[in-house]
Tab-separated table of C-alpha atoms and ligand atoms in Angstrom:
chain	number	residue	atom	x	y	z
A	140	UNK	CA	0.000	0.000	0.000
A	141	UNK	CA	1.212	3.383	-1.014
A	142	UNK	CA	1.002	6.443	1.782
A	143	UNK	CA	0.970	9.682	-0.367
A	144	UNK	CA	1.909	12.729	2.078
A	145	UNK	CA	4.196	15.623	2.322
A	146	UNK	CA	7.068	15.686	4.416
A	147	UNK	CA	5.279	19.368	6.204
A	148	UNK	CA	2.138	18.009	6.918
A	149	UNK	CA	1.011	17.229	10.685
A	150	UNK	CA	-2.108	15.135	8.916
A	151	UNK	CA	0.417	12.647	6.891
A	152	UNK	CA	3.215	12.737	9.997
A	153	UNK	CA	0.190	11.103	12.672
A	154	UNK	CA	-0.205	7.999	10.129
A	155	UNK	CA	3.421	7.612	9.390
A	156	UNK	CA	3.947	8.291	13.887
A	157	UNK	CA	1.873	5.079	14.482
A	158	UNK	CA	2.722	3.355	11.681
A	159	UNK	CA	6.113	3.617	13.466
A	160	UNK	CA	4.763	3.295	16.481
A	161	UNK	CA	2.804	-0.241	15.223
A	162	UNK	CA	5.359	-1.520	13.423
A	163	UNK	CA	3.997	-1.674	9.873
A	164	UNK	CA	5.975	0.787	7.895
A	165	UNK	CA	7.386	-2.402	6.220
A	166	UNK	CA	4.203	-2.878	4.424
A	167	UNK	CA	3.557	0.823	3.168
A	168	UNK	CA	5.378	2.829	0.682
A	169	UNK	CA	5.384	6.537	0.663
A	170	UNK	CA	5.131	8.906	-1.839
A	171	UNK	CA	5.564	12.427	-1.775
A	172	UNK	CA	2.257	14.501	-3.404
A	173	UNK	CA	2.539	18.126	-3.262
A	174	UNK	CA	-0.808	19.854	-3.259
A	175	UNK	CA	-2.568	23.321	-2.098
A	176	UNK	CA	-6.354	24.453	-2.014
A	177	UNK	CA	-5.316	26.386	-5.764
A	178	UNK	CA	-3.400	23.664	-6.850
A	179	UNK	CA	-4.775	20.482	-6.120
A	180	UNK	CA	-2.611	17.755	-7.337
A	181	UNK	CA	-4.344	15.817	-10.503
A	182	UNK	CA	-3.305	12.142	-9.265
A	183	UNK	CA	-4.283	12.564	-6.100
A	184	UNK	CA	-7.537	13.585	-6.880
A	185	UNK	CA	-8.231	10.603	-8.785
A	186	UNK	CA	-7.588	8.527	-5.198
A	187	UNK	CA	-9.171	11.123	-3.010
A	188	UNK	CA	-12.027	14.249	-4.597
A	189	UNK	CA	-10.922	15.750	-1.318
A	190	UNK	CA	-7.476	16.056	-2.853
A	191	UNK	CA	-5.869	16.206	0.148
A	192	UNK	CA	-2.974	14.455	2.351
A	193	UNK	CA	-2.671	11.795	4.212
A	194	UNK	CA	-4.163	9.622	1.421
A	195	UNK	CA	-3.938	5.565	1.739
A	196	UNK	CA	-4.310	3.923	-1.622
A	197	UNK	CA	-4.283	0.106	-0.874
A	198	UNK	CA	-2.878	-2.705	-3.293
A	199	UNK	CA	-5.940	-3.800	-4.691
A	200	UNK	CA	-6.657	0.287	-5.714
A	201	UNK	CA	-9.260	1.117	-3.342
A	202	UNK	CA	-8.264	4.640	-1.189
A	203	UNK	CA	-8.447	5.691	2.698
A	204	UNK	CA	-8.671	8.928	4.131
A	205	UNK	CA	-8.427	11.188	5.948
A	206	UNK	CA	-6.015	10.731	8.890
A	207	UNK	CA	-8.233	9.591	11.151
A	208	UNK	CA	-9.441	6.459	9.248
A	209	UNK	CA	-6.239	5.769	7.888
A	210	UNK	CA	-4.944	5.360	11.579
A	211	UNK	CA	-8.253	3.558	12.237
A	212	UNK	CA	-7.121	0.735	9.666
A	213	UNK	CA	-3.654	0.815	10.437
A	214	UNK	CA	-4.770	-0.011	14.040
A	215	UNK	CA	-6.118	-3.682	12.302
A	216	UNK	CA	-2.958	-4.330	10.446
A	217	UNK	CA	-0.999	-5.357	14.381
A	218	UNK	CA	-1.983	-7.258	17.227
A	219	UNK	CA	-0.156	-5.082	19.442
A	220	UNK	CA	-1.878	-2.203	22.086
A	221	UNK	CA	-4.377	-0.733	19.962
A	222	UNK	CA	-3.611	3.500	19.286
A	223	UNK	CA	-7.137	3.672	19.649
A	224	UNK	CA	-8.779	1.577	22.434
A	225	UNK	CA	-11.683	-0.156	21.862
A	226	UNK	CA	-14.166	0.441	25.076
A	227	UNK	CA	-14.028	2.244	28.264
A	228	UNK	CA	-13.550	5.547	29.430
A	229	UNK	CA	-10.154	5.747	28.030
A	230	UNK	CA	-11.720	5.657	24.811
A	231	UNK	CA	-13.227	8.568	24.916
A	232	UNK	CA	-10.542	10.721	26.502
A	233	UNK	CA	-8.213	9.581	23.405
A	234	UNK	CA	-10.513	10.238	20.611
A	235	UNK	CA	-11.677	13.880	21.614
A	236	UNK	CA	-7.816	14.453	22.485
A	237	UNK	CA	-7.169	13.396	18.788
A	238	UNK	CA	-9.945	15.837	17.750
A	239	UNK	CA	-8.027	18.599	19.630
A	240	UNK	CA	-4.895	18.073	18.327
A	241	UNK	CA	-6.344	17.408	15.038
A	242	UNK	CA	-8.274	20.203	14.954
A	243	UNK	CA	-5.764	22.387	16.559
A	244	UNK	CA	-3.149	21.113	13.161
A	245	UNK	CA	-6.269	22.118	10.644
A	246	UNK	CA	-6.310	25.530	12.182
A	247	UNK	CA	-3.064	26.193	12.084
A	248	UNK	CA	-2.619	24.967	8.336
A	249	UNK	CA	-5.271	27.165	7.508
A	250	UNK	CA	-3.634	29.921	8.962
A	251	UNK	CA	-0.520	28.959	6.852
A	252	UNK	CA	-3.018	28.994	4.277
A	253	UNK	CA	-3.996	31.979	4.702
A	254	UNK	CA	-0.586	34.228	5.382
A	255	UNK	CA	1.075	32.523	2.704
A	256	UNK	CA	-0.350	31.060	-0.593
A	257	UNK	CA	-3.771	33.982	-0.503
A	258	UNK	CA	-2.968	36.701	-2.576
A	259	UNK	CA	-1.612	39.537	0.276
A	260	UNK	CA	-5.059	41.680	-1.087
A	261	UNK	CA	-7.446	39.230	-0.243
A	262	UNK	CA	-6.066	38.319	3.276
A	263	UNK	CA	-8.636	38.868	5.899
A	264	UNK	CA	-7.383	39.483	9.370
A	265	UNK	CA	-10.154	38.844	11.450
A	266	UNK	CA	-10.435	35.139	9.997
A	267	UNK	CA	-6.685	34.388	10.603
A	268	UNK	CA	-7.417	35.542	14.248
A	269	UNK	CA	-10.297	33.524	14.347
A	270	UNK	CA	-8.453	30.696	13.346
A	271	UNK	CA	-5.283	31.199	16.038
A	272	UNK	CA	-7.792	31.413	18.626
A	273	UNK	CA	-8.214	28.134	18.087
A	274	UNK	CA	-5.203	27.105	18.819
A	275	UNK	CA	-4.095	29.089	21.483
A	276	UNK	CA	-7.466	27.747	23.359
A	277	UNK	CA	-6.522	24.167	22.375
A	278	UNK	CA	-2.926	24.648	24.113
A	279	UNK	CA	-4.456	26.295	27.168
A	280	UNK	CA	-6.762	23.738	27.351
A	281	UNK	CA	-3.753	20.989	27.272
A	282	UNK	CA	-1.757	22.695	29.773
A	283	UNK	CA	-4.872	23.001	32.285
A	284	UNK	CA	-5.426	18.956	31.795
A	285	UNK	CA	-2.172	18.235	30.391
A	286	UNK	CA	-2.626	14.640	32.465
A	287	UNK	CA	-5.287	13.581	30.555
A	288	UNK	CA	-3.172	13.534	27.810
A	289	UNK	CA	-1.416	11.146	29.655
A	290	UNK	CA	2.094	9.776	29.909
A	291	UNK	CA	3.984	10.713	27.356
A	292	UNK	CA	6.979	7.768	28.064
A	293	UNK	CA	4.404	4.968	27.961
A	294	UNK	CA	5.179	1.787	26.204
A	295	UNK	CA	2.307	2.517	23.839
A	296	UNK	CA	1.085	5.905	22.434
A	297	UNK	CA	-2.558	6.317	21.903
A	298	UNK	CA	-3.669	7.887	19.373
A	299	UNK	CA	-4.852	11.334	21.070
A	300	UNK	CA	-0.837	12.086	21.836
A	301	UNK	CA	0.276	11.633	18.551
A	302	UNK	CA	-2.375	13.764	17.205
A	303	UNK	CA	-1.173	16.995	19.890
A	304	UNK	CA	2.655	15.661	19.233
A	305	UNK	CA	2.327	16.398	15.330
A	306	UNK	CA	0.321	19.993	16.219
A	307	UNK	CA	2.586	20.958	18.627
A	308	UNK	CA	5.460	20.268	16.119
A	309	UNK	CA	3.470	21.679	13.637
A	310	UNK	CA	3.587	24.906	15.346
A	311	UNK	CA	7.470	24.358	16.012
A	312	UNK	CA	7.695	23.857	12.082
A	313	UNK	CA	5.789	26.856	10.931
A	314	UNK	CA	4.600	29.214	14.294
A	315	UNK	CA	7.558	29.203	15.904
A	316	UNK	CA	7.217	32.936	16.574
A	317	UNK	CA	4.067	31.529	18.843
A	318	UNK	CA	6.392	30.817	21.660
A	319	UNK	CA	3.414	28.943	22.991
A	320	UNK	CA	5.996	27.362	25.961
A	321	UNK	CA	6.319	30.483	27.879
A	322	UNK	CA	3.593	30.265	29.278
A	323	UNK	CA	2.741	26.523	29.105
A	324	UNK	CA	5.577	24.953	31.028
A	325	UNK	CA	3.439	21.428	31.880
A	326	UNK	CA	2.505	20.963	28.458
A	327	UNK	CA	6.326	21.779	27.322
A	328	UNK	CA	7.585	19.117	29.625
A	329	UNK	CA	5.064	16.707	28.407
A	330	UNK	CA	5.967	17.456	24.567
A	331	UNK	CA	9.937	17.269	25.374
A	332	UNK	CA	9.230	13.902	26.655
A	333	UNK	CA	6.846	12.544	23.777
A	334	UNK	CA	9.467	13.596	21.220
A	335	UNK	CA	12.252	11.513	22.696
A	336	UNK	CA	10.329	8.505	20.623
A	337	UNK	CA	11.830	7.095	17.854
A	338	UNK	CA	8.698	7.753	15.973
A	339	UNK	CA	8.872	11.431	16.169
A	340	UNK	CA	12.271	11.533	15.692
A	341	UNK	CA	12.087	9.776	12.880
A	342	UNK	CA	9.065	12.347	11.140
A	343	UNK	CA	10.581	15.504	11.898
A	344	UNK	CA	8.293	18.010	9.663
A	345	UNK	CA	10.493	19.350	6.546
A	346	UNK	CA	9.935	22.026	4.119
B	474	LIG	N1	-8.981	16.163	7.966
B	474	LIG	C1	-7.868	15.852	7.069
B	474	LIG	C2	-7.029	17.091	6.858
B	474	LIG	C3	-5.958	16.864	5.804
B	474	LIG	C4	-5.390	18.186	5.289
B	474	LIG	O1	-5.956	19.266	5.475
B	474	LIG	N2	-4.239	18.074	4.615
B	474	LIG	C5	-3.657	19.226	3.975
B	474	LIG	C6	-2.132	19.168	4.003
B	474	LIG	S1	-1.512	19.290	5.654
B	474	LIG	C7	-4.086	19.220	2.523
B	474	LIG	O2	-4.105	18.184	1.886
B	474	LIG	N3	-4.401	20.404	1.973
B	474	LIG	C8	-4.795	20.542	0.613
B	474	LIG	C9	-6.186	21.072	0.502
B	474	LIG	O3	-6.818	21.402	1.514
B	474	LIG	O4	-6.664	21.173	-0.634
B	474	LIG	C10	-7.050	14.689	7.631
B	474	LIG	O5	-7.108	14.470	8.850
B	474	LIG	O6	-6.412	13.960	6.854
């Protein structure tokens, strides 16, 4: 199966994390797709209208996305600790972390979007603001419960963590003016620690 991704994006760097993570990089391949909300990449529209990264085409031609369900099916592919558990409490707490840091990443690329491919005349301020509000609630919001995230040195990472490790080196990547540590020292601590893994070492976003 063929993973087609950029090297930049926080969407495409969660699959490849727990396919680290999991163990099943052996099986995939991946492909490098450039493509933009202008310039949508032809190919990759044919395997996803969306025409967007992460995009899982399997061997037998039949696509995945987005992130989310790509990590979904990865999770079948391994009988090891599931990234996404499959009952209890715990479920819960890891999926709507995932839709924080997932939703924190969209914002942001939007706002990447928005300061750097739209023409500087059709920019419109209060929407970028709007959009970094979103993430600077998401990261107060992970300091204030940064245990719910939970340990970041476990054995196994679920897949709520490697959703707010990939936003929070998103925002390394391409905010770094944010300085979002200063005042966020638990959450700091708890992203130093989650990007000791091999599997984040191992993704470091690129231009
Ligand atoms: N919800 C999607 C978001 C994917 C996404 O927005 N990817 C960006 C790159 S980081 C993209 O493909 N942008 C092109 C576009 O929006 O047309 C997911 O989780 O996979």
């Amino acid at each position: 199966m063929k993973l087609l991704t950029a090297p930049a994006s926080p969407f495409g760097r969660k699959v490849k994390v727990v396919a680290i993570e999991k163990g099943v990089t052996e099986m995939m391949a991946f492909v490098a797709v450039a493509t933009t909300p202008p310039t949508p990449n032809e190919q990759l529209s044919r395997d996803n209208p969306l025409a967007k990264i992460p995009t899982l085409v399997l061997d037998d031609g039949r696509s995945l996305y987005d992130s989310f369900v790509i990590c979904d099916y990865l999770d079948t592919l391994h009988s090891g600790e599931k990234v996404i558990p499959a009952a209890g409490a715990r479920r819960w707490e890891v999926l709507t972390v995932h839709a924080l840091g997932s939703g924190m990443s969209e914002a942001a690329v939007l706002c990447r979007y928005e300061s750097v491919l739209r023409p500087e005349a059709l920019r419109w301020p209060d929407w970028l603001s709007g959009q970094m509000k979103k993430v600077v609630g998401g990261l107060d919001w992970l300091e204030a419960n940064v245990a719910v995230i939970g340990n970041a040195r476990a054995a196994d990472a679920d897949l709520g963590q490697i959703a707010v490790g990939c936003a929070l080196g998103y925002l390394d990547f391409r905010f770094a003016d944010l300085g979002w540590r200063a005042t966020r020292p638990a959450l700091a601590g708890w992203f130093m620690e989650f990007s000791e893994r091999a599997s984040m070492q191992r993704t470091m976003p690129t231009a």
